[in-house]
């Protein structure tokens, strides 16, 4: 056994145990226990090994005798017997197969038992050869759907979500910062532009010419590197934790030029080069060359590049050639004054212990106050979401009472208010999962689709439209239902949803969970342009997840949103007025 497993490695094993137990059709209670343990381990803010050493594993919510034993086993041996036994029992790539959108445990089992399919490639082959359609519950249409899904998910697999990429980037950056003769270690590429997912990690740093090769060598021998793709005088590429990292070294004098070049996007840079040419200049990663004199001026600071081209500075999030060049040419007043994390006054989508969250209302409120928020909307699941601890009507009323009492004690003294919300299921027919009486008692109603993902586009669109014209919904959560790298969203006419949201004054969510980021930057921008307000919510299931706000704000920035476009950039009074509770 090589390295000691970290919190996320252990959580992953429990997530997988949950999946396998579902596949084996074990008691759903077991599946849920594994899922809960996985989630709580994932969101611990201490190293689980410290709890293990202190004999305190059972202090983790959702961890009892059995699970604690499992964790100890994983820490000591890297895996656990139960997990290994289950994997032996199931000789097929359940995780790979379940990763394909539209494929559930039942289909995987039938495909395995009846057709001997064990991998996504075999499934693809069976679909191409029209063997899949013969399975029970499968037809020509679903076969074609699966084939499309396999092909799409192969594409998606190549990109990395930010919750995976960022920690890896941090490891590499911290390592480089400790290397002698290195300074200005900076992320560039899509990571600096805060794209929703990244293809690889791009880093740059400065060093003097005498040392850059040694720095790149040291980079190649960083602990955890499994492969050095290339290593030269000024650049190297390695694989760390299955992710490619490109590193470029520059001298201080041309650092700004290199940073600008490697931040991209390629499309943005092409436009800049055209502007340069029209001015008789040539733009490169080394600087700006005057065509006539041949003199190269390296830019130490990135802003100089833009200045020399006669443009105001354009923030990385906007550099996609989606109109930012035109706006910059028109003058800095035409570029948006983007929302920042400092503008955010509260989180509008949080789960507490009342449903499937790990923390109590006071714990979440404390964490929110620690982040400088004025309010927090506790939005637990509604009654139909049994699997996620959805609240009965009676429970919702008790929850509202708890929140009222909390606010009575804290609102005036601490200037903080908990909003009583609910993430209410939109049922298959578009009705909401609580009666009006309950909806009217809540401060904020967030509506969401969690079931019936296979509905066709027309049905799904009218289902969502029906829910939001109902008049009770303040926010539509994760409007497309996508899970990055896992599944495409459901089929929906998002333009129609945006139109109806505008007509009804319903806010659309930017779900900040790095696995969702839904709406996407492009759709959120469309919403803004249609006059729709966006609500950034982390969908936190623990205090740790409140930190996901930064991901949501970056999507908002990439969507050109200003503070006035964001519902939770408003103070409490204004927010309450907006949702009709003022
Ligand atoms: P990704 O990695 O797919 O998420 O997207 P990027 O934008 O990080 O792309 P990547 O890693 O291929 O390159 C990083 C930046 O470096 C890119 O945004 C622009 C610049 N760049 C890379 N290769 C070239 C190239 O061949 N020509 C030009 N003009 N720019 C390049
Ligand atoms: Ca990249
Ligand atoms: Ca790259």
Coordinates of C-alpha atoms and ligand atoms in Angstrom, one line a residue:
X1 CA 0.0 0.0 0.0
X2 CA 1.6 3.3 -1.1
X3 CA 0.0 6.5 0.1
X4 CA -2.3 6.9 3.1
X5 CA -5.9 7.5 1.8
X6 CA -7.2 11.1 2.4
X7 CA -10.8 12.1 3.2
X8 CA -11.9 12.2 -0.4
X9 CA -10.4 8.7 -1.2
X10 CA -12.3 7.3 1.8
X11 CA -15.5 9.1 0.8
X12 CA -15.2 7.7 -2.7
X13 CA -15.1 4.1 -1.4
X14 CA -18.3 4.7 0.5
X15 CA -20.0 6.3 -2.5
X16 CA -19.0 3.2 -4.4
X17 CA -20.2 0.9 -1.7
X18 CA -23.6 2.7 -1.9
X19 CA -23.7 2.2 -5.7
X20 CA -22.8 -1.5 -5.4
X21 CA -25.3 -2.1 -2.7
X22 CA -27.9 -0.5 -4.9
X23 CA -26.9 -2.7 -7.8
X24 CA -27.1 -5.8 -5.6
X25 CA -30.6 -4.7 -4.6
X26 CA -29.7 -4.6 -0.9
X27 CA -31.9 -2.8 1.7
X28 CA -32.1 0.9 0.6
X29 CA -31.4 1.8 4.2
X30 CA -27.8 0.4 3.7
X31 CA -27.4 2.4 0.5
X32 CA -28.4 5.6 2.3
X33 CA -26.2 4.9 5.2
X34 CA -23.2 4.6 2.9
X35 CA -24.2 7.7 1.0
X36 CA -24.6 9.7 4.2
X37 CA -21.2 8.6 5.5
X38 CA -19.5 9.4 2.2
X39 CA -21.0 12.9 2.2
X40 CA -20.1 13.6 5.8
X41 CA -16.5 12.3 5.4
X42 CA -16.1 14.4 2.2
X43 CA -17.2 17.6 4.0
X44 CA -15.1 17.2 7.1
X45 CA -12.8 20.1 7.7
X46 CA -10.3 18.0 9.5
X47 CA -8.1 15.2 8.3
X48 CA -10.0 12.0 9.1
X49 CA -6.8 10.4 10.3
X50 CA -6.7 12.7 13.3
X51 CA -10.1 11.5 14.3
X52 CA -9.0 8.0 13.8
X53 CA -5.9 8.5 15.9
X54 CA -8.0 10.1 18.6
X55 CA -10.5 7.2 18.5
X56 CA -13.2 9.6 17.5
X57 CA -14.5 8.4 14.2
X58 CA -18.0 8.0 15.5
X59 CA -18.1 11.7 16.2
X60 CA -18.6 12.1 12.4
X61 CA -22.4 12.4 11.8
X62 CA -23.8 9.2 10.1
X63 CA -20.8 7.1 11.3
X64 CA -21.7 4.2 13.6
X65 CA -19.9 1.1 14.7
X66 CA -19.9 -0.7 11.3
X67 CA -18.9 2.3 9.2
X68 CA -16.2 3.4 11.7
X69 CA -14.7 -0.1 11.4
X70 CA -14.7 0.3 7.6
X71 CA -13.0 3.7 7.8
X72 CA -10.3 2.3 10.1
X73 CA -9.8 -0.6 7.7
X74 CA -9.4 1.8 4.7
X75 CA -7.0 4.0 6.6
X76 CA -4.9 1.0 7.6
X77 CA -5.0 -1.1 4.4
X78 CA -6.2 1.3 1.7
X79 CA -9.4 -0.6 1.1
X80 CA -12.0 -2.6 3.0
X81 CA -13.0 -6.3 2.7
X82 CA -16.7 -5.6 2.2
X83 CA -15.8 -3.4 -0.8
X84 CA -13.4 -5.9 -2.3
X85 CA -15.9 -8.7 -1.8
X86 CA -18.7 -6.7 -3.5
X87 CA -16.4 -5.9 -6.4
X88 CA -15.6 -9.6 -6.8
X89 CA -19.2 -10.5 -6.7
X90 CA -20.0 -8.1 -9.5
X91 CA -17.7 -8.9 -12.4
X92 CA -18.7 -5.8 -14.4
X93 CA -17.8 -2.2 -14.5
X94 CA -20.9 -0.9 -12.7
X95 CA -19.5 2.5 -12.1
X96 CA -18.6 3.0 -15.7
X97 CA -21.9 1.8 -16.9
X98 CA -23.9 3.8 -14.4
X99 CA -22.0 6.8 -15.4
X100 CA -23.8 6.8 -18.7
X101 CA -26.8 9.1 -18.6
X102 CA -30.1 7.2 -18.8
X103 CA -28.6 4.0 -17.5
X104 CA -29.9 2.9 -14.1
X105 CA -29.0 -0.1 -11.9
X106 CA -31.8 -2.2 -13.4
X107 CA -30.6 -1.8 -17.0
X108 CA -27.0 -2.5 -16.0
X109 CA -28.1 -5.7 -14.3
X110 CA -30.2 -6.9 -17.2
X111 CA -27.5 -6.0 -19.8
X112 CA -25.1 -8.0 -17.7
X113 CA -27.3 -10.9 -17.0
X114 CA -28.9 -11.2 -20.5
X115 CA -26.2 -10.0 -22.8
X116 CA -23.0 -10.4 -20.7
X117 CA -22.2 -6.7 -21.0
X118 CA -19.6 -5.6 -18.6
X119 CA -18.2 -2.3 -19.9
X120 CA -19.4 0.9 -21.5
X121 CA -17.6 -0.1 -24.7
X122 CA -19.5 -3.4 -24.8
X123 CA -22.7 -1.5 -24.2
X124 CA -21.9 0.8 -27.2
X125 CA -21.2 -2.2 -29.4
X126 CA -24.5 -3.9 -28.4
X127 CA -26.3 -0.7 -29.2
X128 CA -24.6 -0.3 -32.6
X129 CA -25.5 -4.0 -33.4
X130 CA -29.1 -3.4 -32.3
X131 CA -28.9 -6.1 -29.6
X132 CA -29.8 -3.7 -26.8
X133 CA -33.3 -3.1 -28.0
X134 CA -34.2 -6.7 -27.2
X135 CA -33.7 -6.2 -23.5
X136 CA -36.8 -6.1 -21.3
X137 CA -37.9 -2.5 -20.9
X138 CA -35.8 -1.3 -23.8
X139 CA -36.8 -0.3 -27.3
X140 CA -35.5 1.2 -30.5
X141 CA -35.8 4.7 -29.1
X142 CA -34.1 4.0 -25.8
X143 CA -31.3 2.2 -27.6
X144 CA -30.6 5.2 -29.8
X145 CA -30.7 7.4 -26.7
X146 CA -28.2 5.3 -24.9
X147 CA -25.9 5.3 -27.9
X148 CA -26.0 9.1 -28.1
X149 CA -25.4 9.3 -24.3
X150 CA -22.4 7.0 -24.5
X151 CA -20.8 9.1 -27.2
X152 CA -21.5 12.3 -25.3
X153 CA -20.2 11.0 -22.0
X154 CA -17.0 9.9 -23.8
X155 CA -16.5 13.5 -24.7
X156 CA -17.3 14.8 -21.2
X157 CA -14.9 12.3 -19.6
X158 CA -12.1 14.3 -21.0
X159 CA -12.9 17.4 -18.9
X160 CA -12.2 17.8 -15.2
X161 CA -14.6 19.5 -12.7
X162 CA -13.2 22.3 -10.5
X163 CA -13.6 20.4 -7.2
X164 CA -11.1 17.9 -8.7
X165 CA -8.8 20.3 -10.6
X166 CA -8.4 23.0 -7.9
X167 CA -6.9 20.9 -5.1
X168 CA -4.5 19.3 -7.6
X169 CA -3.5 22.8 -8.9
X170 CA -3.0 23.9 -5.3
X171 CA -0.7 21.0 -4.6
X172 CA 1.4 21.8 -7.6
X173 CA 1.5 25.5 -6.9
X174 CA 2.5 25.1 -3.3
X175 CA 5.2 22.7 -4.3
X176 CA 6.6 25.1 -6.8
X177 CA 6.4 28.0 -4.4
X178 CA 8.7 26.1 -2.1
X179 CA 11.2 25.4 -4.9
X180 CA 14.3 27.7 -4.8
X181 CA 14.6 30.4 -7.6
X182 CA 10.9 30.3 -8.3
X183 CA 8.4 33.1 -7.9
X184 CA 5.1 34.4 -9.3
X185 CA 3.5 30.9 -9.5
X186 CA 0.2 31.6 -11.2
X187 CA -2.6 29.5 -12.7
X188 CA -3.5 30.4 -16.3
X189 CA -5.6 28.8 -19.1
X190 CA -9.2 27.8 -18.5
X191 CA -8.6 27.5 -14.7
X192 CA -7.8 31.2 -14.5
X193 CA -10.8 32.0 -16.8
X194 CA -12.8 29.9 -14.3
X195 CA -14.4 27.8 -17.0
X196 CA -16.9 25.3 -15.6
X197 CA -14.5 22.4 -16.3
X198 CA -10.9 22.3 -17.5
X199 CA -9.1 20.2 -20.0
X200 CA -5.8 20.4 -18.1
X201 CA -4.1 22.7 -15.6
X202 CA -1.8 25.4 -16.9
X203 CA 0.7 27.1 -14.6
X204 CA 3.4 29.7 -15.2
X205 CA 6.1 31.0 -12.9
X206 CA 9.2 33.2 -13.2
X207 CA 12.8 32.2 -12.7
X208 CA 16.1 33.3 -14.2
X209 CA 17.4 31.6 -17.3
X210 CA 20.2 29.8 -15.3
X211 CA 17.7 28.0 -13.1
X212 CA 14.6 27.3 -15.2
X213 CA 15.7 23.9 -16.4
X214 CA 16.4 22.8 -12.8
X215 CA 13.0 24.1 -11.7
X216 CA 11.3 22.1 -14.5
X217 CA 13.2 19.0 -13.4
X218 CA 12.1 19.5 -9.8
X219 CA 8.6 19.9 -11.1
X220 CA 8.9 16.5 -12.8
X221 CA 10.0 14.9 -9.5
X222 CA 7.1 16.4 -7.5
X223 CA 5.7 13.7 -5.2
X224 CA 2.7 12.0 -6.8
X225 CA 3.7 12.7 -10.4
X226 CA 3.1 9.4 -12.3
X227 CA 4.4 10.5 -15.7
X228 CA 6.6 13.3 -17.2
X229 CA 5.2 14.0 -20.6
X230 CA 7.9 16.4 -21.5
X231 CA 10.5 18.5 -19.8
X232 CA 12.7 21.1 -21.6
X233 CA 14.4 24.5 -21.1
X234 CA 11.3 26.6 -20.5
X235 CA 8.3 24.2 -20.3
X236 CA 7.3 20.8 -18.9
X237 CA 4.2 18.7 -18.7
X238 CA 3.4 16.1 -16.1
X239 CA 0.6 13.9 -14.9
X240 CA -0.4 14.3 -11.3
X241 CA -3.4 12.4 -10.0
X242 CA -4.5 11.6 -13.5
X243 CA -4.5 15.3 -14.5
X244 CA -2.1 16.9 -16.9
X245 CA -0.3 20.0 -15.7
X246 CA 1.6 22.3 -18.1
X247 CA 4.2 24.5 -16.6
X248 CA 5.9 27.4 -18.4
X249 CA 8.8 29.4 -17.0
X250 CA 9.4 33.0 -18.0
X251 CA 11.6 35.8 -16.9
X252 CA 10.1 38.6 -14.9
X253 CA 10.3 41.1 -17.7
X254 CA 7.9 39.2 -20.0
X255 CA 5.7 37.7 -17.2
X256 CA 2.7 39.8 -18.2
X257 CA 3.0 38.8 -21.8
X258 CA 3.2 35.1 -21.0
X259 CA 0.3 35.3 -18.5
X260 CA -1.9 37.0 -21.1
X261 CA -1.0 34.5 -23.7
X262 CA -1.6 31.4 -21.7
X263 CA -4.7 32.6 -20.1
X264 CA -6.4 32.5 -23.4
X265 CA -8.9 31.7 -24.6
X266 CA -7.5 31.0 -28.0
X267 CA -10.5 32.8 -29.6
X268 CA -9.9 35.9 -27.5
X269 CA -6.2 35.9 -28.3
X270 CA -6.9 35.6 -32.0
X271 CA -9.0 38.7 -31.9
X272 CA -6.3 40.6 -30.0
X273 CA -3.7 39.6 -32.5
X274 CA -5.9 41.0 -35.3
X275 CA -6.2 44.3 -33.4
X276 CA -2.4 44.3 -33.0
X277 CA -1.8 43.8 -36.7
X278 CA -4.1 46.7 -37.5
X279 CA -1.9 48.8 -35.3
X280 CA 1.3 47.6 -37.0
X281 CA 2.2 45.4 -34.0
X282 CA 2.7 41.7 -33.4
X283 CA 1.5 40.1 -30.2
X284 CA 3.2 37.1 -28.8
X285 CA 3.9 35.4 -25.5
X286 CA 7.2 37.3 -25.3
X287 CA 5.8 40.8 -25.8
X288 CA 4.7 43.2 -28.5
X289 CA 6.9 43.8 -31.5
X290 CA 6.7 46.9 -33.7
X291 CA 6.6 45.8 -37.3
X292 CA 8.5 48.8 -38.6
X293 CA 11.3 49.0 -36.1
X294 CA 11.4 45.3 -35.2
X295 CA 11.7 46.3 -31.5
X296 CA 10.2 43.8 -29.1
X297 CA 8.7 45.3 -25.9
X298 CA 8.1 42.6 -23.3
X299 CA 5.2 43.3 -20.9
X300 CA 6.0 42.7 -17.2
X301 CA 2.3 43.3 -16.2
X302 CA -0.6 41.8 -18.1
X303 CA -2.5 45.1 -18.1
X304 CA 0.3 46.6 -20.3
X305 CA -0.6 44.2 -23.1
X306 CA -4.1 45.6 -23.2
X307 CA -2.9 49.2 -22.8
X308 CA -0.5 48.9 -25.7
X309 CA -3.3 47.7 -27.9
X310 CA -5.4 50.7 -26.8
X311 CA -7.8 48.6 -24.8
X312 CA -9.0 48.7 -21.1
X313 CA -8.1 45.6 -19.0
X314 CA -10.5 42.7 -19.6
X315 CA -10.9 40.3 -16.7
X316 CA -10.0 36.6 -17.4
X317 CA -13.6 35.4 -17.0
X318 CA -14.7 37.4 -20.0
X319 CA -12.0 36.3 -22.4
X320 CA -14.0 34.0 -24.6
X321 CA -14.7 36.2 -27.6
X322 CA -18.3 36.6 -26.6
X323 CA -18.5 40.3 -27.1
X324 CA -15.9 41.5 -24.6
X325 CA -13.6 42.7 -27.4
X326 CA -16.3 44.9 -28.9
X327 CA -17.2 46.2 -25.5
X328 CA -13.6 47.0 -24.7
X329 CA -13.2 48.8 -28.0
X330 CA -16.3 50.9 -27.1
X331 CA -14.6 51.9 -23.9
X332 CA -14.3 50.6 -20.3
X333 CA -17.8 51.8 -19.5
X334 CA -19.2 49.2 -21.9
X335 CA -17.6 46.3 -20.0
X336 CA -19.8 45.0 -17.2
X337 CA -19.0 45.9 -13.6
X338 CA -19.0 42.2 -12.6
X339 CA -20.5 40.9 -9.4
X340 CA -17.8 39.7 -6.8
X341 CA -18.0 37.4 -3.9
X342 CA -17.9 40.4 -1.6
X343 CA -21.3 41.5 -3.1
X344 CA -23.0 38.3 -1.9
X345 CA -25.1 38.9 1.1
X346 CA -26.4 35.4 1.7
X347 CA -26.8 31.8 0.4
X348 CA -30.2 30.9 -1.0
X349 CA -30.0 27.1 -1.2
X350 CA -28.9 25.2 1.8
X351 CA -29.9 21.8 3.3
X352 CA -29.9 21.2 7.1
X353 CA -30.3 18.2 9.3
X354 CA -34.0 18.6 8.9
X355 CA -33.6 16.7 5.5
X356 CA -30.3 15.3 4.2
X357 CA -27.8 17.9 5.4
X358 CA -25.1 17.3 8.0
X359 CA -25.6 20.4 10.1
X360 CA -28.3 22.0 12.3
X361 CA -29.9 25.4 11.7
X362 CA -27.8 27.2 14.3
X363 CA -24.6 25.6 13.0
X364 CA -25.3 26.7 9.5
X365 CA -26.3 30.2 10.6
X366 CA -23.0 30.5 12.6
X367 CA -21.0 29.4 9.5
X368 CA -23.0 31.9 7.4
X369 CA -22.3 34.7 9.8
X370 CA -18.7 33.7 9.8
X371 CA -18.7 34.3 6.0
X372 CA -20.2 37.8 6.6
X373 CA -23.6 37.0 5.4
X374 CA -26.8 38.8 6.4
X375 CA -29.1 35.8 5.7
X376 CA -29.3 32.2 4.8
X377 CA -32.1 30.3 3.2
X378 CA -32.5 26.8 4.7
X379 CA -34.2 24.9 1.9
X380 CA -34.7 21.2 2.8
X381 CA -36.3 18.7 0.5
X382 CA -40.1 18.3 0.2
X383 CA -42.1 15.3 1.2
X384 CA -41.8 13.2 -2.0
X385 CA -38.0 13.1 -1.7
X386 CA -38.0 10.2 0.7
X387 CA -34.5 9.2 -0.2
X388 CA -33.2 12.6 0.7
X389 CA -35.1 12.9 3.9
X390 CA -37.9 15.1 2.5
X391 CA -40.0 16.8 5.1
X392 CA -43.7 16.0 5.8
X393 CA -46.0 19.0 6.1
X394 CA -46.0 18.6 9.8
X395 CA -42.1 18.7 9.9
X396 CA -42.0 21.8 7.7
X397 CA -44.2 23.6 10.2
X398 CA -41.9 22.5 13.1
X399 CA -38.9 23.6 11.1
X400 CA -40.5 27.0 10.4
X401 CA -41.1 27.3 14.2
X402 CA -37.5 26.5 15.0
X403 CA -36.4 29.1 12.5
X404 CA -38.8 31.7 13.9
X405 CA -37.5 31.1 17.4
X406 CA -33.9 31.3 16.2
X407 CA -34.6 34.6 14.5
X408 CA -36.3 35.9 17.6
X409 CA -33.2 35.3 19.6
X410 CA -30.7 36.4 17.0
X411 CA -32.1 38.7 14.3
X412 CA -31.8 42.0 16.1
X413 CA -28.8 41.2 18.3
X414 CA -26.7 39.7 15.5
X415 CA -28.2 41.3 12.4
X416 CA -28.7 38.0 10.8
X417 CA -31.8 36.2 9.6
X418 CA -32.5 32.6 8.7
X419 CA -35.1 32.3 5.9
X420 CA -37.4 29.4 6.0
X421 CA -37.3 27.8 2.6
X422 CA -37.9 24.5 0.9
X423 CA -36.6 22.9 -2.2
X424 CA -39.9 21.7 -3.4
X425 CA -40.2 18.9 -6.0
X426 CA -41.9 19.7 -9.2
X427 CA -43.9 16.5 -9.7
X428 CA -44.1 14.8 -13.1
X429 CA -47.3 16.7 -13.9
X430 CA -45.8 20.1 -13.0
X431 CA -47.7 20.4 -9.6
X432 CA -45.7 21.3 -6.5
X433 CA -45.0 18.8 -3.8
X434 CA -46.7 20.8 -1.0
X435 CA -50.2 22.4 -0.8
X436 CA -50.5 26.2 -1.2
X437 CA -51.1 26.5 2.6
X438 CA -47.5 25.3 3.2
X439 CA -46.0 27.1 0.3
X440 CA -47.4 30.3 1.7
X441 CA -45.9 29.8 5.1
X442 CA -42.4 29.6 3.6
X443 CA -40.2 32.7 3.1
X444 CA -38.7 31.2 -0.1
X445 CA -40.0 28.5 -2.4
X446 CA -37.3 26.9 -4.5
X447 CA -38.8 24.5 -7.1
X448 CA -36.7 21.7 -8.6
X449 CA -37.0 18.7 -10.9
X450 CA -35.5 15.5 -9.3
X451 CA -37.4 12.8 -11.1
X452 CA -38.7 11.7 -14.5
X453 CA -35.6 12.8 -16.3
X454 CA -36.5 10.9 -19.3
X455 CA -39.6 13.0 -20.1
X456 CA -39.5 14.4 -23.6
X457 CA -38.7 18.0 -24.3
X458 CA -42.3 19.2 -24.7
X459 CA -43.5 17.4 -21.5
X460 CA -40.5 18.6 -19.4
X461 CA -40.8 22.2 -20.6
X462 CA -44.5 22.4 -19.9
X463 CA -44.0 20.7 -16.5
X464 CA -41.5 23.3 -15.5
X465 CA -43.6 26.2 -16.9
X466 CA -46.6 25.0 -15.1
X467 CA -44.7 25.0 -11.8
X468 CA -43.4 28.5 -12.2
X469 CA -46.6 30.1 -13.4
X470 CA -48.3 28.6 -10.2
X471 CA -47.3 31.9 -8.5
X472 CA -45.6 30.4 -5.4
X473 CA -42.1 29.7 -6.8
X474 CA -39.4 32.3 -6.0
X475 CA -36.5 30.4 -7.6
X476 CA -36.2 27.5 -10.0
X477 CA -33.2 25.4 -8.9
X478 CA -30.6 23.8 -11.2
X479 CA -32.8 24.5 -14.2
X480 CA -31.3 22.0 -16.6
X481 CA -30.5 19.1 -14.2
X482 CA -27.1 18.4 -15.6
X483 CA -24.3 16.8 -13.6
X484 CA -20.9 17.7 -15.0
X485 CA -19.0 14.7 -16.2
X486 CA -21.9 12.4 -15.1
X487 CA -25.0 13.2 -17.0
X488 CA -26.5 15.6 -19.5
X489 CA -29.4 17.6 -18.3
X490 CA -32.9 16.5 -19.1
X491 CA -34.4 17.7 -22.4
X492 CA -35.9 21.1 -21.9
X493 CA -36.5 24.2 -23.9
X494 CA -34.5 26.5 -21.7
X495 CA -35.3 29.6 -23.8
X496 CA -39.0 29.1 -23.1
X497 CA -38.2 28.6 -19.4
X498 CA -36.3 31.9 -19.4
X499 CA -39.1 33.6 -21.1
X500 CA -41.7 32.4 -18.6
X501 CA -39.3 33.2 -15.7
X502 CA -39.1 36.8 -17.0
X503 CA -42.9 37.0 -17.4
X504 CA -43.5 35.7 -13.9
X505 CA -40.6 37.4 -12.1
X506 CA -39.2 34.0 -11.1
X507 CA -35.5 33.9 -10.4
X508 CA -33.4 31.2 -12.0
X509 CA -30.7 29.6 -9.9
X510 CA -27.0 29.4 -10.6
X511 CA -26.4 26.3 -8.6
X512 CA -22.8 26.7 -7.3
X513 CA -22.1 23.0 -6.6
X514 CA -19.0 22.3 -8.8
X515 CA -20.8 19.1 -10.1
X516 CA -23.7 21.2 -11.3
X517 CA -22.9 24.8 -12.2
X518 CA -26.5 25.0 -13.5
X519 CA -27.5 27.4 -15.1
X520 CA -24.3 27.5 -17.1
X521 CA -22.6 30.8 -17.9
X522 CA -24.2 30.9 -21.4
X523 CA -27.7 30.3 -20.1
X524 CA -27.3 32.6 -17.2
X525 CA -26.3 35.3 -19.6
X526 CA -29.3 34.7 -21.7
X527 CA -31.5 34.9 -18.6
X528 CA -30.0 38.3 -17.7
X529 CA -30.6 39.6 -21.1
X530 CA -34.2 38.5 -20.9
X531 CA -34.5 40.5 -17.7
X532 CA -34.5 37.5 -15.3
X533 CA -32.9 37.7 -11.9
X534 CA -30.3 35.0 -11.0
X535 CA -30.0 33.5 -7.5
X536 CA -26.7 31.9 -6.6
X537 CA -27.1 29.0 -4.2
X538 CA -24.5 26.5 -3.1
X539 CA -27.0 23.6 -2.5
X540 CA -24.8 23.0 0.6
X541 CA -25.3 19.8 2.5
X542 CA -22.9 20.9 5.2
X543 CA -21.2 24.1 6.4
X544 CA -18.1 23.2 4.3
X545 CA -20.1 23.4 1.1
X546 CA -21.0 27.1 1.8
X547 CA -17.6 27.7 0.3
X548 CA -18.9 26.6 -3.1
X549 CA -20.2 30.2 -3.4
X550 CA -17.0 31.1 -5.2
X551 CA -17.8 28.7 -8.0
X552 CA -21.3 30.2 -8.5
X553 CA -19.9 33.7 -8.5
X554 CA -17.4 32.8 -11.2
X555 CA -20.2 31.4 -13.4
X556 CA -22.1 34.7 -12.7
X557 CA -19.1 36.7 -13.8
X558 CA -18.6 34.6 -16.9
X559 CA -22.3 35.3 -17.6
X560 CA -21.6 39.1 -17.5
X561 CA -23.7 39.5 -14.4
X562 CA -23.5 42.7 -12.3
X563 CA -24.6 42.9 -8.6
X564 CA -28.1 44.2 -9.8
X565 CA -28.7 40.9 -11.7
X566 CA -28.1 38.8 -8.6
X567 CA -30.9 38.2 -6.1
X568 CA -28.5 37.5 -3.2
X569 CA -26.4 40.5 -3.9
X570 CA -29.3 42.4 -2.2
X571 CA -29.5 43.2 1.5
X572 CA -32.2 41.5 3.6
X573 CA -34.8 44.3 3.4
X574 CA -34.6 44.5 -0.4
X575 CA -34.6 40.7 -0.7
X576 CA -37.7 40.3 1.5
X577 CA -39.5 43.0 -0.5
X578 CA -38.6 41.2 -3.7
X579 CA -40.0 37.9 -2.5
X580 CA -43.1 39.6 -1.1
X581 CA -42.2 39.1 2.5
X582 CA -41.1 42.6 3.3
Ligands
LIG1 P1 -8.8 23.7 -21.6 O1 -7.5 23.2 -21.2 O2 -9.4 22.8 -22.7 O3 -9.8 23.8 -20.5 O4 -8.7 25.1 -22.2 P2 -7.5 26.1 -22.2 O5 -8.0 27.4 -22.6 O6 -6.8 26.1 -20.9 O7 -6.5 25.6 -23.3 P3 -5.0 25.0 -23.3 O8 -4.7 24.3 -22.1 O9 -5.0 24.2 -24.6 O10 -4.1 26.3 -23.6 C1 -4.0 27.3 -22.6 C2 -4.0 28.6 -23.3 O11 -2.7 28.8 -24.0 C3 -5.0 28.8 -24.3 O12 -6.2 29.3 -23.8 C4 -4.4 29.8 -25.3 C5 -3.0 29.4 -25.2 N1 -2.5 28.5 -26.3 C6 -2.2 27.2 -26.1 N2 -1.8 26.6 -27.2 C7 -1.9 27.6 -28.1 C8 -1.6 27.6 -29.5 O13 -1.2 26.6 -30.2 N3 -1.8 28.8 -30.1 C9 -2.3 29.9 -29.5 N4 -2.5 31.0 -30.1 N5 -2.5 29.9 -28.2 C10 -2.3 28.7 -27.5
LIG2 CA1 -5.8 24.3 -20.0
LIG3 CA1 -2.6 23.2 -21.5

